[in-house]
XYZ file of C-alpha atoms in Angstrom:
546
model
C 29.930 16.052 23.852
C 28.888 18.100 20.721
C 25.328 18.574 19.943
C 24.300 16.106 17.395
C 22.975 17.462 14.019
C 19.055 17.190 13.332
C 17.063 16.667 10.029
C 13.425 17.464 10.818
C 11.194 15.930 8.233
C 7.465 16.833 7.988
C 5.358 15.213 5.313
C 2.276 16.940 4.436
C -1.118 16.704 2.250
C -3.544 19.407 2.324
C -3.031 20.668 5.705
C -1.625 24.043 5.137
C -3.163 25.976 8.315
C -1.580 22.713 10.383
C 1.780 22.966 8.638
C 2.155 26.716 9.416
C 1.622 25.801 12.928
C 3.748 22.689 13.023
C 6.327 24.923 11.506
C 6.699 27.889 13.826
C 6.873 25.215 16.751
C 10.283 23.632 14.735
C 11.807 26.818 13.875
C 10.815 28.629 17.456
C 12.033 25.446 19.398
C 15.170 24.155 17.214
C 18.880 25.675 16.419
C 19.256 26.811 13.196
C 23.301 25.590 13.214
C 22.401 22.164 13.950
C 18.963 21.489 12.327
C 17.805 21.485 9.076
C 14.297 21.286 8.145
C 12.441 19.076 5.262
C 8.895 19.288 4.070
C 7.579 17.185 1.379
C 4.278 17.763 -0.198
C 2.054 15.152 -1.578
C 0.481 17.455 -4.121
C -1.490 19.671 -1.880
C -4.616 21.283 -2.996
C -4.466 23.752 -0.675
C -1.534 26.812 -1.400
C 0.704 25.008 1.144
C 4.105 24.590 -0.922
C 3.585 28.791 -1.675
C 3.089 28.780 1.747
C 6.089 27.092 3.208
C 8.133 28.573 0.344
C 6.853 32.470 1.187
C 6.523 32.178 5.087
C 9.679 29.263 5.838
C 12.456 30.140 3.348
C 14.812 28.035 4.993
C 13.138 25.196 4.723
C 13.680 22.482 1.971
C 10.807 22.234 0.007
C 10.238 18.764 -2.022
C 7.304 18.781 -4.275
C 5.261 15.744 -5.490
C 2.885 15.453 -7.964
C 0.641 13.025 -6.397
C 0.079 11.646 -2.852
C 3.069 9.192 -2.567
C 2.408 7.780 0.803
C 3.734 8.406 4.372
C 6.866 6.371 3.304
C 7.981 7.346 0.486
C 7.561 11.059 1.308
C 9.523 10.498 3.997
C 12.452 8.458 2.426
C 13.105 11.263 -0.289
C 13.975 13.287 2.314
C 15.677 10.493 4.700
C 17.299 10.321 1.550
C 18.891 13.697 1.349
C 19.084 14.422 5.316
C 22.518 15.362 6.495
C 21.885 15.349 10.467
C 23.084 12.469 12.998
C 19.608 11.403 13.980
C 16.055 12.266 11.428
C 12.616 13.600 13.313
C 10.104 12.723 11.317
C 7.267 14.899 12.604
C 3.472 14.891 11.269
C 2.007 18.184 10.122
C -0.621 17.655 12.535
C 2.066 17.614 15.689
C 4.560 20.410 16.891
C 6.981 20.471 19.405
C 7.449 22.187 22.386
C 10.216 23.626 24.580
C 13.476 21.491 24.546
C 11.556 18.633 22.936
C 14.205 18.265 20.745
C 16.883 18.633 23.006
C 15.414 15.861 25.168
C 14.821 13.442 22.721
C 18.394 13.417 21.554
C 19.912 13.489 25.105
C 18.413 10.543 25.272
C 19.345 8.813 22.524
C 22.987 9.784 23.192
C 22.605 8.307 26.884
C 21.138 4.881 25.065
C 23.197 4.580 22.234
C 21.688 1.254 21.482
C 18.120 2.931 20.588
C 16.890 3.390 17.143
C 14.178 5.238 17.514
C 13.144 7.638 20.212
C 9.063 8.635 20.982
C 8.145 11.467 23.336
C 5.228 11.600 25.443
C 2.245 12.899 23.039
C -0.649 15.446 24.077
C -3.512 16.725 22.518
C -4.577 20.398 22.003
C -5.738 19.827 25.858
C -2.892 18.243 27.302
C -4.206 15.365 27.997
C -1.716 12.136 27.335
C -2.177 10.006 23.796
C -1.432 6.596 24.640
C 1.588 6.041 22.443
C 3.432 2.587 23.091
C 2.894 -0.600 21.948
C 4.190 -3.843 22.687
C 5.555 -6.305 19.983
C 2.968 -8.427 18.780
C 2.686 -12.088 20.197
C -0.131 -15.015 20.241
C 0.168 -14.895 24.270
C -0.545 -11.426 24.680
C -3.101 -11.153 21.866
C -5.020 -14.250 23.687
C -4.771 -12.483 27.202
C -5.810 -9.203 26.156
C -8.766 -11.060 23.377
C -9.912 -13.424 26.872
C -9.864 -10.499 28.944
C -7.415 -12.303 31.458
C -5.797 -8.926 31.675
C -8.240 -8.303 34.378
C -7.426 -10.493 36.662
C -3.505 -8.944 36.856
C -2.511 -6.518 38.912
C -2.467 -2.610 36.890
C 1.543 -2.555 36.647
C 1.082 -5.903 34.669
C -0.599 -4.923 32.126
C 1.086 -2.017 32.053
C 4.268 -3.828 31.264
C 2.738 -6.141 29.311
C 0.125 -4.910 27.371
C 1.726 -0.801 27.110
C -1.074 1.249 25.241
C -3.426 2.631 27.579
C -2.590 0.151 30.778
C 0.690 2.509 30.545
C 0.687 6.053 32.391
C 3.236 6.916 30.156
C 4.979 8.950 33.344
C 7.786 7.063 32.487
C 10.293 5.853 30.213
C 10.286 2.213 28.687
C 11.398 0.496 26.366
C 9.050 -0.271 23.896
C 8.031 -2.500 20.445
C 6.504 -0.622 18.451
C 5.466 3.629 18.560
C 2.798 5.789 17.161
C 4.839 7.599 14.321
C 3.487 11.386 14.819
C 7.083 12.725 15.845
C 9.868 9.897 16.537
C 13.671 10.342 16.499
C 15.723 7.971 14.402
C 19.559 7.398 14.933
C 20.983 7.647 11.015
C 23.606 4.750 12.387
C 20.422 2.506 12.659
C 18.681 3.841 9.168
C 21.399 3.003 7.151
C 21.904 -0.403 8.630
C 17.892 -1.642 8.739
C 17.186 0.787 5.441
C 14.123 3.600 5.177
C 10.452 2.615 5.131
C 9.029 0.265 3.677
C 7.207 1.681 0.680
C 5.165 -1.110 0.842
C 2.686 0.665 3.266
C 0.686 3.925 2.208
C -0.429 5.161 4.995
C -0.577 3.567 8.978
C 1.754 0.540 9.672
C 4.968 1.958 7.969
C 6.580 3.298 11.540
C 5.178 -0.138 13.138
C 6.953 -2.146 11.039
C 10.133 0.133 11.212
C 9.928 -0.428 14.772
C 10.176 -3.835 14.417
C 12.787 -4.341 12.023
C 14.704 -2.223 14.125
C 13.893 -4.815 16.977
C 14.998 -7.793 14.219
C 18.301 -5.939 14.152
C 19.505 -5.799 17.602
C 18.165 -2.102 17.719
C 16.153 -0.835 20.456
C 12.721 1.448 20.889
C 12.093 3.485 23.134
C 9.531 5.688 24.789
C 11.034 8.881 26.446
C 8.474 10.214 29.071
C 11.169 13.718 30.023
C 10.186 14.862 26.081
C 6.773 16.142 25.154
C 5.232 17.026 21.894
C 1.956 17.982 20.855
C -0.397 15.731 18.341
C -3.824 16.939 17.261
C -4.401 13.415 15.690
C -5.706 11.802 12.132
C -6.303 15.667 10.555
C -4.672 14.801 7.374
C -6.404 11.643 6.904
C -9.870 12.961 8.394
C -9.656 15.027 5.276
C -9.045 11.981 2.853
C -11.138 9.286 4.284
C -13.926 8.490 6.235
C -13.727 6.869 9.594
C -15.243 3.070 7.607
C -12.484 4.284 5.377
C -9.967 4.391 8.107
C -10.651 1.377 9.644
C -10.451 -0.887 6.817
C -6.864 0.658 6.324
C -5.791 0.241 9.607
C -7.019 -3.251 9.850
C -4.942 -3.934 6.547
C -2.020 -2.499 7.052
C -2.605 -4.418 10.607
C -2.646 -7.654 8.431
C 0.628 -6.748 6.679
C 2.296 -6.263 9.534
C 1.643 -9.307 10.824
C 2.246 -10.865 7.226
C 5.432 -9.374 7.238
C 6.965 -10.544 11.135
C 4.958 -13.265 11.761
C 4.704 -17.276 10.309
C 1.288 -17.556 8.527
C 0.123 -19.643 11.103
C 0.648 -17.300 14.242
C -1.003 -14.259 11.710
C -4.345 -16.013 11.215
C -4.503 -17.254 14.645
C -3.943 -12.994 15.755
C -6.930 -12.379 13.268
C -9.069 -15.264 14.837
C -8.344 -13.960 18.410
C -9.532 -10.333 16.902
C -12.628 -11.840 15.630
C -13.316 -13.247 19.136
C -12.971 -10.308 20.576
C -14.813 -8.297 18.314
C -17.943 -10.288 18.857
C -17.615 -10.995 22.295
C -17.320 -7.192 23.005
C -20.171 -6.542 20.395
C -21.820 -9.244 21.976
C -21.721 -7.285 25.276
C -22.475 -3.878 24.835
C -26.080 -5.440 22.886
C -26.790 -7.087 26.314
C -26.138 -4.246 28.269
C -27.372 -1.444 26.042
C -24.106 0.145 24.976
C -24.584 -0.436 21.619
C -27.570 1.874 21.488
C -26.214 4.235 23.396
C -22.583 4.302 21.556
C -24.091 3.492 17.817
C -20.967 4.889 16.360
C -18.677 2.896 18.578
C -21.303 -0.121 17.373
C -20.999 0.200 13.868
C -17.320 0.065 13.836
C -17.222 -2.799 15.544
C -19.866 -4.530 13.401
C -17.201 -3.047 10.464
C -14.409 -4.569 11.759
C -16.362 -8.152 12.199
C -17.224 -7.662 8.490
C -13.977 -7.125 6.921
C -12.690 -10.338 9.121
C -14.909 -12.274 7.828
C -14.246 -11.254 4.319
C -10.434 -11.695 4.532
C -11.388 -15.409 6.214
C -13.743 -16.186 3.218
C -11.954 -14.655 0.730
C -8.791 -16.384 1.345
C -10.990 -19.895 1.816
C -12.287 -19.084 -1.608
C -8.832 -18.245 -2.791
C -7.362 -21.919 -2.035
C -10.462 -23.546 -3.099
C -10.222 -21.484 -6.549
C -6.469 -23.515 -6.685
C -7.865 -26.929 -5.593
C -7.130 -29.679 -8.330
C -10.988 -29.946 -9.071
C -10.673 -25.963 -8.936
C -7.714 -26.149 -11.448
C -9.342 -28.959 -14.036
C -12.508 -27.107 -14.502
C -10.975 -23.826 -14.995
C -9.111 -25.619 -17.887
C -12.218 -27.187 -19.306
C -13.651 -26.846 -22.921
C -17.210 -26.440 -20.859
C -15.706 -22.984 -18.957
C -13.604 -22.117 -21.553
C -17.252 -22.040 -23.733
C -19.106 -20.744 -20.832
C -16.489 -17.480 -20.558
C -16.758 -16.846 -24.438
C -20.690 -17.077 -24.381
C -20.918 -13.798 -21.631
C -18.189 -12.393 -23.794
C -20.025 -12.519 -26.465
C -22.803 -11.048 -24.997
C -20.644 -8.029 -22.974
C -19.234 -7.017 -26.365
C -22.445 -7.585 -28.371
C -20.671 -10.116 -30.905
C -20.837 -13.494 -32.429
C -19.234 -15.963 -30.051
C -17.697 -17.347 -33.077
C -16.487 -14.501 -34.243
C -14.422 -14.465 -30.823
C -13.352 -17.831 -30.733
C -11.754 -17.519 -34.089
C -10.131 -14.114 -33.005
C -8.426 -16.244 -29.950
C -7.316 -19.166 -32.210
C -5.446 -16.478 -34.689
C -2.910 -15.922 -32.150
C -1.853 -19.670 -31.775
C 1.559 -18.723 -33.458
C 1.910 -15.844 -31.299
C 1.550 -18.675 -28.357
C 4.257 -20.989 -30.383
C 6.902 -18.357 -30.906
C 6.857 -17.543 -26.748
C 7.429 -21.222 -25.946
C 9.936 -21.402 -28.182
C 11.582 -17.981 -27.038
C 11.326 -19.242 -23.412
C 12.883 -22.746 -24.575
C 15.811 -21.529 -25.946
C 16.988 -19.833 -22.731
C 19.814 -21.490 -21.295
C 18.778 -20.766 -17.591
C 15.088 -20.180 -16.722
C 14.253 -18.200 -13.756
C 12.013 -19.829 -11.265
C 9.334 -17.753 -11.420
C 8.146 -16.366 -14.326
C 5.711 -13.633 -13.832
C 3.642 -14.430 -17.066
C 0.359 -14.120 -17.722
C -1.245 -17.693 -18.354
C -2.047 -18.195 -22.582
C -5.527 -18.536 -21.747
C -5.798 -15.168 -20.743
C -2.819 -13.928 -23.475
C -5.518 -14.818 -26.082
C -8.325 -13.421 -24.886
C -6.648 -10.064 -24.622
C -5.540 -10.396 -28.580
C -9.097 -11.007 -29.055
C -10.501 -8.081 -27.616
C -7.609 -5.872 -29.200
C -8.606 -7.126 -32.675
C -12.553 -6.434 -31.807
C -12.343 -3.070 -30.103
C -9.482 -1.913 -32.567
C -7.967 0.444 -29.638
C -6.434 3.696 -30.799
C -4.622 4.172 -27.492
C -4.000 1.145 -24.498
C -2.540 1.116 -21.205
C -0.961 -1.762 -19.125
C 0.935 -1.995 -16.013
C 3.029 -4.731 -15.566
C 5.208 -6.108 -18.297
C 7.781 -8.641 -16.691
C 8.556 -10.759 -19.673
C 6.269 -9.139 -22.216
C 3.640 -11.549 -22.993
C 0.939 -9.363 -22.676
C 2.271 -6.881 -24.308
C 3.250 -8.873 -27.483
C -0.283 -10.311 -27.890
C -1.472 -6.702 -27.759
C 0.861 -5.260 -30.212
C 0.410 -8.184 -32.432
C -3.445 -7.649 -32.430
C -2.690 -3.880 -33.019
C -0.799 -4.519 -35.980
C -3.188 -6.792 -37.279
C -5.913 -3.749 -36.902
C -3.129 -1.255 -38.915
C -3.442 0.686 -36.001
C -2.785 1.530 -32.078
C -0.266 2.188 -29.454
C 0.743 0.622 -26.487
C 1.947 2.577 -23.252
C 3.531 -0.069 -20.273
C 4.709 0.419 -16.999
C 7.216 -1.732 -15.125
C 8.599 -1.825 -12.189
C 11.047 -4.242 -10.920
C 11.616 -3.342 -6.612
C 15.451 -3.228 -5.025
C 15.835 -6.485 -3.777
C 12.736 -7.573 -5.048
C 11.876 -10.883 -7.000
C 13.099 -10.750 -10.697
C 10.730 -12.818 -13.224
C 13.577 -12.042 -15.838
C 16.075 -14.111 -17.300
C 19.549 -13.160 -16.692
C 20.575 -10.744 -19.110
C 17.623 -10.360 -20.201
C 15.269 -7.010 -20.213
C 11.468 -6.067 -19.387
C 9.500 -6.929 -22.269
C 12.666 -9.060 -23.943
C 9.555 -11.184 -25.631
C 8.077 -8.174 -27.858
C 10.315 -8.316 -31.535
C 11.539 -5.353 -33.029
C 9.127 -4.806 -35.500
C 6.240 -4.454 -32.891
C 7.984 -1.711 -31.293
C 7.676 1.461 -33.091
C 4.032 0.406 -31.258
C 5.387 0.405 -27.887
C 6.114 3.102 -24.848
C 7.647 1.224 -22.446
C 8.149 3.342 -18.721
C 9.935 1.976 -15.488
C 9.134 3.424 -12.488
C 6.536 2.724 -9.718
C 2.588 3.061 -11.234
C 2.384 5.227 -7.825
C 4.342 7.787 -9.825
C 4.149 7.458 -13.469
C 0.476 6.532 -14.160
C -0.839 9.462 -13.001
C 1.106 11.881 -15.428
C 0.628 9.706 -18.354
C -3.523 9.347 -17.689
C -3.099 12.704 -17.801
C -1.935 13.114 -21.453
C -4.082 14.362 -24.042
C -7.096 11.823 -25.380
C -9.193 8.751 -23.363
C -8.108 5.420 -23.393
C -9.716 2.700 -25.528
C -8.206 0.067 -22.837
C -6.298 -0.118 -19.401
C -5.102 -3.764 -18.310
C -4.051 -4.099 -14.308
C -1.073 -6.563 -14.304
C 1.420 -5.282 -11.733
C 1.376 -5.644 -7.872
C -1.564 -7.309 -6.892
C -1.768 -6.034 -4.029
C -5.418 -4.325 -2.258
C -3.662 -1.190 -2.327
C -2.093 -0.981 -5.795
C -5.146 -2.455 -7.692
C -7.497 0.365 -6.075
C -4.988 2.749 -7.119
C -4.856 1.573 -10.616
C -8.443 0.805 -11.032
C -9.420 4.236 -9.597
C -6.907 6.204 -11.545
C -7.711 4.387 -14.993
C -12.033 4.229 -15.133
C -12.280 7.828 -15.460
C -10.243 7.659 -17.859
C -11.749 5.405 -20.267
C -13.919 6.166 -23.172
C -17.271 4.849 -22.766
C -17.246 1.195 -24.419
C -13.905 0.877 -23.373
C -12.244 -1.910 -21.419
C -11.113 -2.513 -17.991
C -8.613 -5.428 -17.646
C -7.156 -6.953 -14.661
C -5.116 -10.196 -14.079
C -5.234 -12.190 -10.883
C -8.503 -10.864 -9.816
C -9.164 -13.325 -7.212
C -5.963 -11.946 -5.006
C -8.224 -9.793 -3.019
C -11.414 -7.898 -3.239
C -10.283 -4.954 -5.086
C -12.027 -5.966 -8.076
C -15.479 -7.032 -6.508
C -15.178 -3.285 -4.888
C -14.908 -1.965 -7.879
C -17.413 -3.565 -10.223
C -19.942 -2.768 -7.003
C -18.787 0.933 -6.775
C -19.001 1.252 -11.028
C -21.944 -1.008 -11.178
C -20.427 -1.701 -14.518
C -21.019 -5.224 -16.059
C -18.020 -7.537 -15.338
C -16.962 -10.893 -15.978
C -13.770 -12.955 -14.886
C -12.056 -15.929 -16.889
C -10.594 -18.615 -14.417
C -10.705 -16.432 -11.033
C -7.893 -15.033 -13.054
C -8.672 -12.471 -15.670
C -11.214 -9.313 -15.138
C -13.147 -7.894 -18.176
C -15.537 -4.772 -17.232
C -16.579 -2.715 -20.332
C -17.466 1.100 -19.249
């Protein structure tokens, strides 16, 4: 049998001395005739792409301008890898003699597994519990009761995997830590890359289990051994609070993602229990003072439970019919305008009659959208409500340069260029993004931002792409911005982005805009963190002035 062909793939972010190291392990422990090595860069800080460049020539060097993510670091290279099987290895790991060689033995001897993990050790040698079992209710609620104690060890072993496992031996597995994993190209082109949709922990999780959903197999491979130094890159990026909250998130997606609603909530109930019952515990029998770092994350991870619990209770009672009818009222609808008035330091009339001049704008969209001969079924636009207030806060701020992400069918960005062109001055900038596969709130036929006319156009910069990449080379042209307006993914992760990427970049007095404010608590985060005055129309539409 002929060796198969290898594309390592090491993703790194400001962990040059780790690199070097991870590296020399590849290059001392591979075959150059059958391995080809990727590194991709998440615009590092630190010298490390001169680095690789000057002290690994051979390797393929892919260069980002800003921190893309674990995923889609690693797809552009999964991308361009020519080898029968990818390794996607952290900086933080290296390998070690014949690690390579044993991992794809392996894989050739099980030809139905996907992906291959070897046994990880730290800089001491001591095993890092690896394996994981696919998520279920039953084995949540065993392990959250602490029934697991009244089974014998080599059931919870098999059961449970994690650190019940000695990890002496191989097993097949659901899901594996993602510090070095081998991954048959047979199965990546049939399941498809990462999923972009994670930043950073959860991506190789949920690989896992699509490659599970499949017909694939994981599996754990105790013969192969590399070494994993664990969390450096992220150490340097965020805090261990900071960690945890991403970890439990990207927890919650993953369960979002494989799981009914029902059976996800239930998971998160059980990991409240168990939280407090283990909180609960260590108070009674003093570990909590002892361990007070060990305490607080717990009494973290209790707190961002219950805000994802209350948050989401808030978020259906915010779309209850009473919800609904007084968000639609003339009494909030005058309430709104009166702390808008007082934010922008004019007349509430004055505002109100800025809103009612773009009735016709209003008109000519529902009579755009009427004459389609097939609608889509969902529509992506941003309710009138909010449409006008956004014209009115063009026309009063009279914005030399604006910023929005998100542009679907355009609505948004008409009623801004309208309001421009009623000032005799302004430009627009939009980003949209419309994912492979992902839902389309166009008509057929037509494109992004099909509502905006010609004439408002020589206005308008419209970009496609991910906000990931192109918002952070066009905040960093030349000149603040008079407003930014958030109206693309709502997702935790994207609006942080966004809103983190876009307030420094404001001129003072300028605007911060988001839609859909009430998806999550990015927003509350961020008027906390700013301590900025904010106020929100309808649970729906975010106005902070800097």
């Amino acid at each position: 049998m002929s060796t198969p062909s290898v594309s390592v793939i090491i993703t790194s972010c400001d962990t040059k001395d780790l690199l070097r190291q991870c590296l020399a392990s590849v290059v001392k422990y591979t075959k150059a005739d059958t391995t080809e090595i990727f590194v991709v860069d998440n615009a590092s800080s630190d010298g490390s792409p001169d680095m690789v460049a000057k002290e690994f020539p051979g390797v393929r060097l892919i260069k980002n301008n800003g921190n893309l993510g674990f995923a889609k670091a690693n797809n552009q290279a999964l991308e361009l890898m020519r080898g029968d099987f990818a390794l996607l290895l952290n900086s933080d790991a290296s390998l070690k003699d014949k690690t390579l060689e044993k991992l794809t033995a392996f894989a050739l001897r099980n030809q139905a597994a996907a992906i291959v993990g070897p046994r990880l050790v730290d800089g001491n040698g001591a095993t890092q519990p690896s394996t994981y079992p696919v998520l279920t209710v039953w084995t949540e609620l065993l392990r959250t009761l602490r029934l697991y104690k009244l089974f014998p060890g080599r059931l919870n072993a098999r059961l449970f995997l994690g650190s019940f496992f000695d990890h002496k031996t191989s097993v097949r597995a659901g899901r594996l830590t993602g510090a070095c994993i081998l991954v048959r190209k047979a199965a990546l082109l049939q399941v498809g890359p990462l999923s972009e949709d994670f930043f950073f922990y959860g991506e190789v999780h949920d690989w896992c289990w699509r490659m599970l959903e499949n017909g694939w197999q994981v599996w754990f491979c105790a013969e192969a051994e590399a070494v994993h130094l664990g969390g450096q890159s992220s150490k340097l990026k965020w805090d261990s609070a900071q960690r945890l909250e991403i970890n439990l998130r990207e927890r919650e997606r993953l369960m979002a993602r494989h799981l009914p609603p029902a059976s996800k909530w239930l998971l998160m109930a059980l990991g409240g229990f168990s939280v407090l019952t283990a909180y609960t515990y260590r108070a009674l029998s003093g570990k909590n003072s002892a361990e007070p770092a060990q305490a607080t994350a717990l009494r973290a991870e209790a707190a961002w439970l219950w805000r994802r619990f209350t948050g989401t209770a808030a978020w259906f009672l915010n779309r209850s019919a009473p919800a609904r009818a007084f968000y639609a009222s003339t009494l909030h609808k005058t309430m709104f305008i009166g702390r808008l008035s007082a934010l922008m330091g004019k007349p509430a009339d004055e505002i109100t009659g800025l809103m009612a001049e773009s009735a016709d704008l209003r008109a000519r969209v529902q009579a755009g959208w009427e004459a389609l001969p097939v609608k889509p079924a969902r529509t992506g636009m941003l309710d009138f409500g909010s449409a006008e207030i956004i014209y009115a806060l063009t026309r009063l701020l009279k914005p030399e340069r604006a910023v929005e992400t998100g542009v679907a069918n355009g609505i948004s960005s008409f009623f801004i260029l309208s309001a421009m062109q009623k000032n005799g001055k302004g430009a627009l900038v939009s980003i949209d993004y419309v994912p492979e596969n992902g839902p389309s709130f166009l008509p057929e036929g037509k494109q992004a931002g099909w509502l905006v006319p010609q004439e408002l156009r020589p206005r308008w910069e419209l970009i496609t792409g991910r906000t990931s990449e192109t918002l952070p080379p066009l905040l960093a042209r030349p000149g603040q911005l008079d407003i930014f307006i958030h109206d693309s993914e709502h997702s935790y992760e994207n609006m942080k982005f966004e809103y983190a990427a876009a307030w420094p970049r404001l001129k003072a007095g300028g605007l911060l805009l988001s839609d859909d404010t009430g998806f999550n608590t990015a927003w509350l985060e961020l008027t906390r963190s700013t301590g900025a005055e904010a106020i929100t129309y309808a649970d729906k539409l975010g106005v902070m002035r800097k």
